[in-house]
Coordinates of C-alpha atoms in Angstrom, one line a residue:
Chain A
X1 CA 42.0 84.7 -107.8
X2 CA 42.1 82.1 -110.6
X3 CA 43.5 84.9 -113.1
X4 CA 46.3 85.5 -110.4
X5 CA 47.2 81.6 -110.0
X6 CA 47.2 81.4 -114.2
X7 CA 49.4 84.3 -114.4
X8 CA 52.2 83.0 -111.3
X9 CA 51.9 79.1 -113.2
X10 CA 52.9 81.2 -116.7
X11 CA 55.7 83.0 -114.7
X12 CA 56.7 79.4 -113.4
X13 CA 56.7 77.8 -116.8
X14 CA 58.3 80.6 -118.8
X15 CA 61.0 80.7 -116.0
X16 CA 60.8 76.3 -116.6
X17 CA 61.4 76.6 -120.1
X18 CA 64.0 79.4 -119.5
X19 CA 66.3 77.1 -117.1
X20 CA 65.6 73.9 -119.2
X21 CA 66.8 75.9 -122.3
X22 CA 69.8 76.9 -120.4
X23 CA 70.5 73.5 -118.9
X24 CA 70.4 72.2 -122.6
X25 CA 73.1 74.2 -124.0
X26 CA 75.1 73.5 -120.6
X27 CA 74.8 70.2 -121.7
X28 CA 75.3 70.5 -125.2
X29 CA 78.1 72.8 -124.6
X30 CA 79.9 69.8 -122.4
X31 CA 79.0 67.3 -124.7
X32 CA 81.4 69.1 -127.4
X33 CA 83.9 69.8 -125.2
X34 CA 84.2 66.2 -124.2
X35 CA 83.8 65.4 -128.1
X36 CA 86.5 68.2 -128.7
X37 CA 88.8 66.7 -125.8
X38 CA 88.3 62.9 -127.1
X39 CA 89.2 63.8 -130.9
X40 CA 92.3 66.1 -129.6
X41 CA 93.0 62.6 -127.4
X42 CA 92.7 60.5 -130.4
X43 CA 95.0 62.4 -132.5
X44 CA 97.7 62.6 -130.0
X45 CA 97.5 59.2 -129.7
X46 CA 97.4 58.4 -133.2
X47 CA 100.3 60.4 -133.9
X48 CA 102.2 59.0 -131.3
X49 CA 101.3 55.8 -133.1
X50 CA 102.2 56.5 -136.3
X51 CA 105.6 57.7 -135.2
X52 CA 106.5 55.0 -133.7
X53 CA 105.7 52.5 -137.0
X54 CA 107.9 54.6 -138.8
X55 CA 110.6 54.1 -135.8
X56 CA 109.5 50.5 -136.1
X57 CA 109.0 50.2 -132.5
X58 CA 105.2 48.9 -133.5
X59 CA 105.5 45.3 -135.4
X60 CA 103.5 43.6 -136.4
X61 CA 100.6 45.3 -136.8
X62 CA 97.2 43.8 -139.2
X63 CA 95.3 47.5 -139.3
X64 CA 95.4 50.9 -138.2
X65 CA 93.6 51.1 -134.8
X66 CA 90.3 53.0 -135.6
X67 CA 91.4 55.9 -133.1
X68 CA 93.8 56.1 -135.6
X69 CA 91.8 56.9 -138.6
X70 CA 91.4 60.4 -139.0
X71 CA 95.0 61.2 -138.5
X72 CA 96.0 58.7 -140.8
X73 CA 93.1 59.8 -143.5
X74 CA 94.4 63.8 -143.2
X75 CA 98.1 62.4 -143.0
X76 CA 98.0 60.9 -146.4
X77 CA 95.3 63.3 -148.1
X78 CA 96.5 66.7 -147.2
X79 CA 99.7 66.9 -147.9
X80 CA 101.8 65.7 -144.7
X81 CA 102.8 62.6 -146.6
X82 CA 104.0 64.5 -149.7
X83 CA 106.4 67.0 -147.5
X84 CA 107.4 63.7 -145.6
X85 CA 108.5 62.4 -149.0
X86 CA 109.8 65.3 -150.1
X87 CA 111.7 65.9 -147.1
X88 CA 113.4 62.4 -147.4
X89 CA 114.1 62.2 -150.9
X90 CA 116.4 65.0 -150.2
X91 CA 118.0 63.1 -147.7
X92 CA 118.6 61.0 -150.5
X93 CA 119.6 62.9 -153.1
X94 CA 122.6 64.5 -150.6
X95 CA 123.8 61.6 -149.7
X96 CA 124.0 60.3 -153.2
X97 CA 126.1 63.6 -154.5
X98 CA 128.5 62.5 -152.0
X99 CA 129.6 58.8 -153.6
X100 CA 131.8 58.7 -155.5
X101 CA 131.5 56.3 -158.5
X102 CA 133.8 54.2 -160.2
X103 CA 131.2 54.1 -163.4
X104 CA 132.2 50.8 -164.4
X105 CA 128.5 49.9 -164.3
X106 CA 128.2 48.2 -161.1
X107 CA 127.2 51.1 -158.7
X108 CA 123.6 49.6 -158.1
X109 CA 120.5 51.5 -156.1
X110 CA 117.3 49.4 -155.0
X111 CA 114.3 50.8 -154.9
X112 CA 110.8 49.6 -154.1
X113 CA 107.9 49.2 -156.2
X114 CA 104.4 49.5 -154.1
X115 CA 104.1 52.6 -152.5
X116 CA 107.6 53.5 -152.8
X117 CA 107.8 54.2 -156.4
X118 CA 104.0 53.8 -157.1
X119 CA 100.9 54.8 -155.1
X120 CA 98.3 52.5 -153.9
X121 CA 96.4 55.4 -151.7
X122 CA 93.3 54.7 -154.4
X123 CA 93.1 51.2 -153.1
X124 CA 93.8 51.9 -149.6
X125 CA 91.3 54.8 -149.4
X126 CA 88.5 52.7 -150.0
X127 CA 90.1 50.2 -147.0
X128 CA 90.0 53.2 -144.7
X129 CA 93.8 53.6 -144.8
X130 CA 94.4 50.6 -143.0
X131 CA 91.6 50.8 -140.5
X132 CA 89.6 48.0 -142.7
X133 CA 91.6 44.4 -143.2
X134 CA 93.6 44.1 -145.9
X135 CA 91.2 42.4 -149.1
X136 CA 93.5 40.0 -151.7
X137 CA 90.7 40.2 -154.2
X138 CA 90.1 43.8 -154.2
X139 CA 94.0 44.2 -154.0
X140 CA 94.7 42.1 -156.8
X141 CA 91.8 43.6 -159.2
X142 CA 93.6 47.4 -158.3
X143 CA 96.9 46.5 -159.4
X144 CA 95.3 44.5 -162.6
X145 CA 94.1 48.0 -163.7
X146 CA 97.7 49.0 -164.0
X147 CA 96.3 52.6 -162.8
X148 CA 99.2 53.0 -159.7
X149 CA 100.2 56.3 -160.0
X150 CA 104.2 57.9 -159.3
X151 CA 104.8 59.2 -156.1
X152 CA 106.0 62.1 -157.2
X153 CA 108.6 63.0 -155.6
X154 CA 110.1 59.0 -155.8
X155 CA 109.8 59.5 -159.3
X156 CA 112.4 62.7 -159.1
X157 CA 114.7 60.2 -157.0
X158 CA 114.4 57.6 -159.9
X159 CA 115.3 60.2 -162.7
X160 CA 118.0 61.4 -160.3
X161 CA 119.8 58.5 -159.6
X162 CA 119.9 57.4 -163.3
X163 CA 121.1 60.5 -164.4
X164 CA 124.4 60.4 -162.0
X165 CA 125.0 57.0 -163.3
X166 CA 123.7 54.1 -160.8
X167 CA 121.7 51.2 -161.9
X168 CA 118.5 50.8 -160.4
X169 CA 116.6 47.9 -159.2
X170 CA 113.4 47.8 -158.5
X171 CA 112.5 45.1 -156.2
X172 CA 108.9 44.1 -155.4
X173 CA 107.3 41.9 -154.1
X174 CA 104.3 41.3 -156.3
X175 CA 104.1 37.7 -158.0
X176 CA 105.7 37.3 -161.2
X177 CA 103.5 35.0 -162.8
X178 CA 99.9 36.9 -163.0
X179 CA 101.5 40.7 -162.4
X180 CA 104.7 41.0 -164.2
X181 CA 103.0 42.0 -167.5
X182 CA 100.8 44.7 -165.6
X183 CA 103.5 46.2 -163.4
X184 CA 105.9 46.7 -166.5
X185 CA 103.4 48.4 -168.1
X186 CA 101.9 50.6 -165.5
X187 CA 105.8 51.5 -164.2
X188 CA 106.5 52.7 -167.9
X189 CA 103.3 54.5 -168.4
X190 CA 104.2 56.7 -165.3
X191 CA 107.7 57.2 -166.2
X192 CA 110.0 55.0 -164.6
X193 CA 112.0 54.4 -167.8
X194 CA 115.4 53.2 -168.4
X195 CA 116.1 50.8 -164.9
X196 CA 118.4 48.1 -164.8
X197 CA 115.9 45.1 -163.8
X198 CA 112.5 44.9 -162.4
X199 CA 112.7 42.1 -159.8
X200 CA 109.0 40.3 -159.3
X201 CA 108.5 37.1 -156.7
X202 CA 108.8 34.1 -159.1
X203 CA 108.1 30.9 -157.9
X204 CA 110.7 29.9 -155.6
X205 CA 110.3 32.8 -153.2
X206 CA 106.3 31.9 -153.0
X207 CA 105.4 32.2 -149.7
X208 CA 108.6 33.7 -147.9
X209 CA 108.4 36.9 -145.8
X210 CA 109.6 39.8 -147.6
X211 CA 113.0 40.2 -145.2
X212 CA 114.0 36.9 -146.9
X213 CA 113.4 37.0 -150.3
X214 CA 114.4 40.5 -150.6
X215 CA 117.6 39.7 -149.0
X216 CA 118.2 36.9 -151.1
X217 CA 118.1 38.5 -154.3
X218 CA 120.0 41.3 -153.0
X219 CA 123.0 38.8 -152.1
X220 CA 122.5 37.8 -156.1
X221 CA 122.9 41.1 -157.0
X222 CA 126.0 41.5 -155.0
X223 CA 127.2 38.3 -156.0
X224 CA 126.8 39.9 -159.9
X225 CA 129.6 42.4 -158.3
X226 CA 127.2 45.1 -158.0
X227 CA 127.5 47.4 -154.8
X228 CA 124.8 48.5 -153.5
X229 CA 124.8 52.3 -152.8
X230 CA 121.4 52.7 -151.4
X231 CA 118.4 50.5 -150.7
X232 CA 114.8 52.6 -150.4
X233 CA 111.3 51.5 -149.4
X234 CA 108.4 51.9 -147.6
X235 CA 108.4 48.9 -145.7
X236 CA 111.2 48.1 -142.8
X237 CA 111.2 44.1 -144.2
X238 CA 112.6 46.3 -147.4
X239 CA 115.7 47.4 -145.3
X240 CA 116.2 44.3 -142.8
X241 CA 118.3 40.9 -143.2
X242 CA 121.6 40.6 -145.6
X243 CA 122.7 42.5 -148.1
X244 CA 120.9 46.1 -147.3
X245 CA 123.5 48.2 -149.0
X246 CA 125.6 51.1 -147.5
X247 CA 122.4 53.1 -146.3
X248 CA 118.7 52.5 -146.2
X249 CA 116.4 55.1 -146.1
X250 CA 112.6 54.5 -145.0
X251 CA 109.8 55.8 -146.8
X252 CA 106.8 56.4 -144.5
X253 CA 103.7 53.9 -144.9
X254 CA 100.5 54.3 -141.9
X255 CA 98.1 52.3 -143.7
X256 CA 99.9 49.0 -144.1
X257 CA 103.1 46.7 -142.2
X258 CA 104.8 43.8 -144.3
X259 CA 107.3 41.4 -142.5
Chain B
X1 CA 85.9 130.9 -152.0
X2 CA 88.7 130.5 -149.8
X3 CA 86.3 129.0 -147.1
X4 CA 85.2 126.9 -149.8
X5 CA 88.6 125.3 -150.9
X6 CA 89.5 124.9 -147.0
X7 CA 86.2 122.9 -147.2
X8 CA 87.4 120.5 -150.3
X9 CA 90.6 120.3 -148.6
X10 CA 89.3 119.2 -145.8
X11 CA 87.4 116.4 -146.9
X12 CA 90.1 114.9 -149.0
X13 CA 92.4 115.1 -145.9
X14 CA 89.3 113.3 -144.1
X15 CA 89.1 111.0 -147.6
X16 CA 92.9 110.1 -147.5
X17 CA 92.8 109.4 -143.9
X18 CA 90.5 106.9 -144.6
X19 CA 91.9 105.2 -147.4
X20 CA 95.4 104.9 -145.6
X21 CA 93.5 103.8 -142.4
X22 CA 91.8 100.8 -145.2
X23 CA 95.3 100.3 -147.0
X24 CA 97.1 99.8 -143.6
X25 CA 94.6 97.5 -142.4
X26 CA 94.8 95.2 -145.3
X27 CA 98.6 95.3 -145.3
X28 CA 98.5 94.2 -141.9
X29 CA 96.3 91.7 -142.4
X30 CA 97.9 90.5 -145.6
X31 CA 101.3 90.5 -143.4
X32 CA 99.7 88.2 -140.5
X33 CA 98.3 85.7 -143.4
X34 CA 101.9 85.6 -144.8
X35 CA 103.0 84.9 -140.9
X36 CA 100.2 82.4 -140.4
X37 CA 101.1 80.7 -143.4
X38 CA 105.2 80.8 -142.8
X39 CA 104.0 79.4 -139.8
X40 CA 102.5 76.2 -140.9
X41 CA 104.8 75.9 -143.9
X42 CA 107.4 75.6 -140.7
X43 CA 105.1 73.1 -138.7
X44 CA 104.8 70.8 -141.6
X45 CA 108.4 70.8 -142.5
X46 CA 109.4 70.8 -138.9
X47 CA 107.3 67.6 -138.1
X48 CA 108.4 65.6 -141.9
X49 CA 112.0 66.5 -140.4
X50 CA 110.9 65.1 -136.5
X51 CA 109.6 61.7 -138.0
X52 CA 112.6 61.5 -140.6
X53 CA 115.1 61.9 -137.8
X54 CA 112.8 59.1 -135.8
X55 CA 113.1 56.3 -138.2
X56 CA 116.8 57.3 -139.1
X57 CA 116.4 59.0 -142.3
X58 CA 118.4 62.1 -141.1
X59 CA 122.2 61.4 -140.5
X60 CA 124.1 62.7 -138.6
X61 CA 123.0 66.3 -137.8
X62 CA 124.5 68.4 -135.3
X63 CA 121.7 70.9 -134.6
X64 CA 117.8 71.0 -134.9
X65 CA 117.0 73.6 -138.1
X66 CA 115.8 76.8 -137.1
X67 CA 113.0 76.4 -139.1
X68 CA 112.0 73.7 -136.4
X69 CA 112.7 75.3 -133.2
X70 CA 108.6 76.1 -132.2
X71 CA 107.7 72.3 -133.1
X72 CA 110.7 70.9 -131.4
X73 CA 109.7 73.0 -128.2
X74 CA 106.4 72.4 -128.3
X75 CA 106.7 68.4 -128.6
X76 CA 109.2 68.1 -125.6
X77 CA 107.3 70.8 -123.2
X78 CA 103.3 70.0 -124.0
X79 CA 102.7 66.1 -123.7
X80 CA 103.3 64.9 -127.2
X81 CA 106.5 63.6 -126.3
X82 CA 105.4 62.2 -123.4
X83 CA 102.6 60.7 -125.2
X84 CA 105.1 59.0 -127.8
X85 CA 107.1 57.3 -124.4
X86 CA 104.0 55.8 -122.9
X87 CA 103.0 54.2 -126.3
X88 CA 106.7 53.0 -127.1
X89 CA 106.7 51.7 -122.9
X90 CA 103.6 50.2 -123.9
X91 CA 105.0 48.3 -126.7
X92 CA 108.0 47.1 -125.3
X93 CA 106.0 45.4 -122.2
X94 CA 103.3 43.9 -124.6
X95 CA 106.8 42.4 -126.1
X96 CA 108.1 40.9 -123.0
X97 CA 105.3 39.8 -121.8
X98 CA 105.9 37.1 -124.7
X99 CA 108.6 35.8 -123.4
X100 CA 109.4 32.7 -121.9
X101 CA 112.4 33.3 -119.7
X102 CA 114.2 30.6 -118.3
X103 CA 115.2 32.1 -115.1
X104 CA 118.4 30.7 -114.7
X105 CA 119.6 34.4 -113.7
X106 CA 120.8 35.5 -117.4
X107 CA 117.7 36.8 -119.1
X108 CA 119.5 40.5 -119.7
X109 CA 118.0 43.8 -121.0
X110 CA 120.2 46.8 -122.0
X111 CA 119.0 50.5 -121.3
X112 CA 120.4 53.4 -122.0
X113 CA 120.7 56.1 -119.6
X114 CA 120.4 59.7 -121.2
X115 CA 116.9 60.8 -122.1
X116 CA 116.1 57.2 -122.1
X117 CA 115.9 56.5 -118.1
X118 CA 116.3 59.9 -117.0
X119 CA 115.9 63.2 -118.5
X120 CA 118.2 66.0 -120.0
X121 CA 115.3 68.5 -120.7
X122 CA 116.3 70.8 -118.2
X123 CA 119.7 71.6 -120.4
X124 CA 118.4 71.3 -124.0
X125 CA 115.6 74.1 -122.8
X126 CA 118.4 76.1 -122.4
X127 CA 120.2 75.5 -125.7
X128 CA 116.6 76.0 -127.6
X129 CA 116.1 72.3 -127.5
X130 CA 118.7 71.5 -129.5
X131 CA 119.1 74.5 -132.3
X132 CA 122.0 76.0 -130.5
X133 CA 125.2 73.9 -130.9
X134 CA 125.9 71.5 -127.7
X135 CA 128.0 73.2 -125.0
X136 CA 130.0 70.2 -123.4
X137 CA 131.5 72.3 -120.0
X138 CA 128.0 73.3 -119.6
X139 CA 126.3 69.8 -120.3
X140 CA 128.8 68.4 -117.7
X141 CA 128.0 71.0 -115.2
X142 CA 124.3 70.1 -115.9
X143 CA 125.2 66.2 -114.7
X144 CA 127.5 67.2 -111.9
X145 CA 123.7 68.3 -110.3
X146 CA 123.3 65.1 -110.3
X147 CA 119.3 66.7 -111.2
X148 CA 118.3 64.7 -113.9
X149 CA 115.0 63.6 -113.5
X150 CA 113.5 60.3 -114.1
X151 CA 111.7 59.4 -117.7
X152 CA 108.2 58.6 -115.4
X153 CA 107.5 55.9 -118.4
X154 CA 110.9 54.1 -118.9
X155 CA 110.6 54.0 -114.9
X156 CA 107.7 52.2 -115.1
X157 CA 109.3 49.7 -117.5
X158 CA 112.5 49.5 -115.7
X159 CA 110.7 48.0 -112.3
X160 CA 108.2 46.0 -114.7
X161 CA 111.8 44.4 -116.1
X162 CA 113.3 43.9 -113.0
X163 CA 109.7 42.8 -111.2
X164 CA 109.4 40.0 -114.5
X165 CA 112.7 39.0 -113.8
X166 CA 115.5 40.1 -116.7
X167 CA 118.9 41.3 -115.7
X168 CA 119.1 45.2 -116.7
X169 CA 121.8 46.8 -117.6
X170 CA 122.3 50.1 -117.8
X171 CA 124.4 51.3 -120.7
X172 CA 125.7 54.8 -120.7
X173 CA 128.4 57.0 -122.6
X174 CA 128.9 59.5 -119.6
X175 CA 132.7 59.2 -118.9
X176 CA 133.2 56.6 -115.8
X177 CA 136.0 58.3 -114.5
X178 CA 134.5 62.0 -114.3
X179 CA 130.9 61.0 -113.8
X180 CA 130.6 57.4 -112.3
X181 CA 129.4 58.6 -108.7
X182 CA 127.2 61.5 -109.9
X183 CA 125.7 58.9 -112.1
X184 CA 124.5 56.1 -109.5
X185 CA 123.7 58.8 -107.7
X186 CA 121.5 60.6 -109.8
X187 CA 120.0 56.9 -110.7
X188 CA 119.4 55.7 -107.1
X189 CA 117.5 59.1 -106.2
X190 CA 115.5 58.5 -109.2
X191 CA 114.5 55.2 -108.2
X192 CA 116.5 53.1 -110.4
X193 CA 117.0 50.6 -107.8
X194 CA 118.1 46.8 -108.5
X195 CA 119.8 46.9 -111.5
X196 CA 122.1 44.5 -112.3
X197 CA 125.1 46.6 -113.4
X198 CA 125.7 50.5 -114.5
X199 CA 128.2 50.5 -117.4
X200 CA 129.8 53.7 -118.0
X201 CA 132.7 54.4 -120.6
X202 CA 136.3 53.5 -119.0
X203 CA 139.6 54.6 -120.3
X204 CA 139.9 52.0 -123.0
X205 CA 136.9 53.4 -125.0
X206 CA 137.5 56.9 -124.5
X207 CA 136.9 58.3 -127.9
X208 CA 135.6 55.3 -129.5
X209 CA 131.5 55.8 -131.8
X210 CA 128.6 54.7 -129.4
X211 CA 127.9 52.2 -132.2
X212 CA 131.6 51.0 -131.3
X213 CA 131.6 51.5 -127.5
X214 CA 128.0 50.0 -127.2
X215 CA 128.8 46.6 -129.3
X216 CA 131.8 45.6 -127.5
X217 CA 130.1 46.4 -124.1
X218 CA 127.2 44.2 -125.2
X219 CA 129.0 41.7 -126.8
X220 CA 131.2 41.1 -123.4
X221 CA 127.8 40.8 -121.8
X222 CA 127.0 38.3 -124.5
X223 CA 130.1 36.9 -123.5
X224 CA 129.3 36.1 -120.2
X225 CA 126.0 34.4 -121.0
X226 CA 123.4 36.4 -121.2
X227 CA 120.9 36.2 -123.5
X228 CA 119.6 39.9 -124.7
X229 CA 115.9 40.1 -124.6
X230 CA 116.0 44.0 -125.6
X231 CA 117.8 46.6 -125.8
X232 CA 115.9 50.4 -125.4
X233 CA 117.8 53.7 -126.1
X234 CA 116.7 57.1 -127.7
X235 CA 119.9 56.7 -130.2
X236 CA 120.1 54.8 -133.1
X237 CA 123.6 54.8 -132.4
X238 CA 122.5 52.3 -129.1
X239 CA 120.8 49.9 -131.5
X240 CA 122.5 49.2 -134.3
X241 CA 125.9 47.8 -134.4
X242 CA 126.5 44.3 -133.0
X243 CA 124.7 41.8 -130.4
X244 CA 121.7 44.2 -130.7
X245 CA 119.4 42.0 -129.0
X246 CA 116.6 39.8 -129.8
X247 CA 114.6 43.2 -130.5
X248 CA 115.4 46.4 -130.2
X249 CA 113.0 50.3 -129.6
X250 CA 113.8 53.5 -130.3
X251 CA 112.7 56.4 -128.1
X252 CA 111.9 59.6 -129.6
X253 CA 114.5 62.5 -129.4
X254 CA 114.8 65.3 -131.7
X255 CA 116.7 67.5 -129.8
X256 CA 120.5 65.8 -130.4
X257 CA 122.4 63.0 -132.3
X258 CA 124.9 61.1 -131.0
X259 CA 126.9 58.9 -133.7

């Protein structure tokens, strides 16, 4: 009798831990699924959002919203970016083939420095492409290493637009005082060689937004004579307010917004 | 010996069979990895080319490359697009939400009409979404339906507007004298009830650039004394020109461009 009631409690828990087994992987099963649905969620989203930055239909923005920061890590790191670049430089490059030049040294191209000519992905890696707040300090001590690398396919655009005779500008932001010495140098260490002027923030543009002190030199440089072909960077305060030159072409940017 | 050579024979028939069998395999699967990777090649050029023609990079173009037919599909038929309206709605309400209005009857907003309130998927599915060359007699025959289906998101905005209190005008290239009753029509089925006033393009501005068209529409409206909160169309031809608005959204489309 007792053997009997031993052997139907062992059928009872071997059939237990059968079902419980079962109802675990049900359950892990759904648990992926929902984890699988949420990250497929997420990167709709995020590309919806990123999209939209580069339509600038999103402004301002301070950081990346954290559903964003996957898509916007893989964006940047595997190779997206570069065949974005790549596809707009040769946007670039056919419109520029057909101007025609009067080669009396005053057909003038702007270009941006940070993130249009140069890469800042080392710093902004460690920021979580944009998902962390942006850090002065840590900014300021990355650029002081004078380690920004070309963007690569910017740097063809640079070489290209010398060779068919414009003068380039490069016009940045970055203060004049304690990073003019540093940005010459790490521009002519990576190639961008033989420019017209490098245009830094000196004092009298301290504290403006971008749209207004970029515009304003711009004007100067019109008011040199110069016409301004084409006007390229990363940010759309590059290629907004006076001045903007006969076509502006907008370099993407996830991980940061400048107004 | 005869028996014996049939033998050999035999198994190098068997032999060759098999390494033909191995060879076609691998050729095969060599073939679908060239496919697979043709494929993505495509994707990631198709989707550099979709975000370039977003943020204006890409000008003018009269059909979507080949190369970008799948994506193209894709976004417009599985929810991406969709996705993309509902962020970009999104935005613009957290924008007028802002706004101090002063109610005096001449707070305006502009939208466009065309794949911004309603919907002209029905006719791009049939031109491959916009890689076969538009077919005007055909697109007119399309409107003369009088089908078009609402954009469910730039509905939602459109009673939000009229609900906060703007003015909306609707702003539309369709020819007033050929398609002026289809249109309300079309728009008053939808649900694009309360308006202030539907603008379609009279006589006088027959043949005239949207950019053109558009600014001297909005600059009469201007002139009347409104004040232009926003101004919301899937062209950059409907934002850019003059009396653009206080600020302005693009809507995604990468299935035509209209100059």
């Amino acid at each position: 009798m007792m053997l009997k009631i031993i052997k139907i409690l062992h059928l009872i828990a071997a059939g237990l831990t059968y079902l419980l087994a079962l109802l675990s992987k049900v359950l892990v099963s759904q648990k992926e699924k929902e984890k699988r649905e949420q990250a497929a969620e997420w990167e709709a989203y995020a590309l919806s959002w990123r999209v939209a930055v580069e339509a600038n239909n999103v402004r301002p923005w301070r950081t990346v919203p954290p559903e964003c920061h996957t898509h916007v890590q893989t964006y940047m790191s595997s190779g997206q970016y570069h065949s974005d670049l790549d596809l707009i430089v040769k946007q670039i490059l056919s419109y520029a083939q057909t101007l025609t030049l009067s080669h009396d040294g005053f057909d003038a191209w702007i270009l941006d420095v940070d993130d249009t000519c140069v890469s800042n992905i080392s710093y902004y890696q460690a920021k979580r492409f944009g998902c962390d707040p942006f850090d002065s300090a840590i900014f300021k001590a990355w650029i002081m290493k004078g380690m920004c690398p070309a963007n690569r396919a910017v740097k063809v655009l640079f070489d290209a637009l010398i060779e068919r005779g414009f003068k380039v500008f490069l016009l940045t932001g970055r203060d004049e005082a304690t990073l003019g010495k540093i940005t010459t140098e790490n521009l002519h260490n990576e190639g961008f060689v033989g420019y017209e002027r490098l245009i830094l923030r000196s004092p009298e543009f301290k504290g403006q937004s971008a749209v207004r002190y970029k515009s304003a030199i711009r004007k100067a440089i019109e008011g040199e004579g110069y016409r301004i072909w084409g006007n390229v960077g990363d940010q759309w305060s590059d290629l907004q307010g006076e001045c903007l030159g006969k076509r502006t072409f907008k370099l993407p940017n996830p991980m940061y917004f400048i107004s």
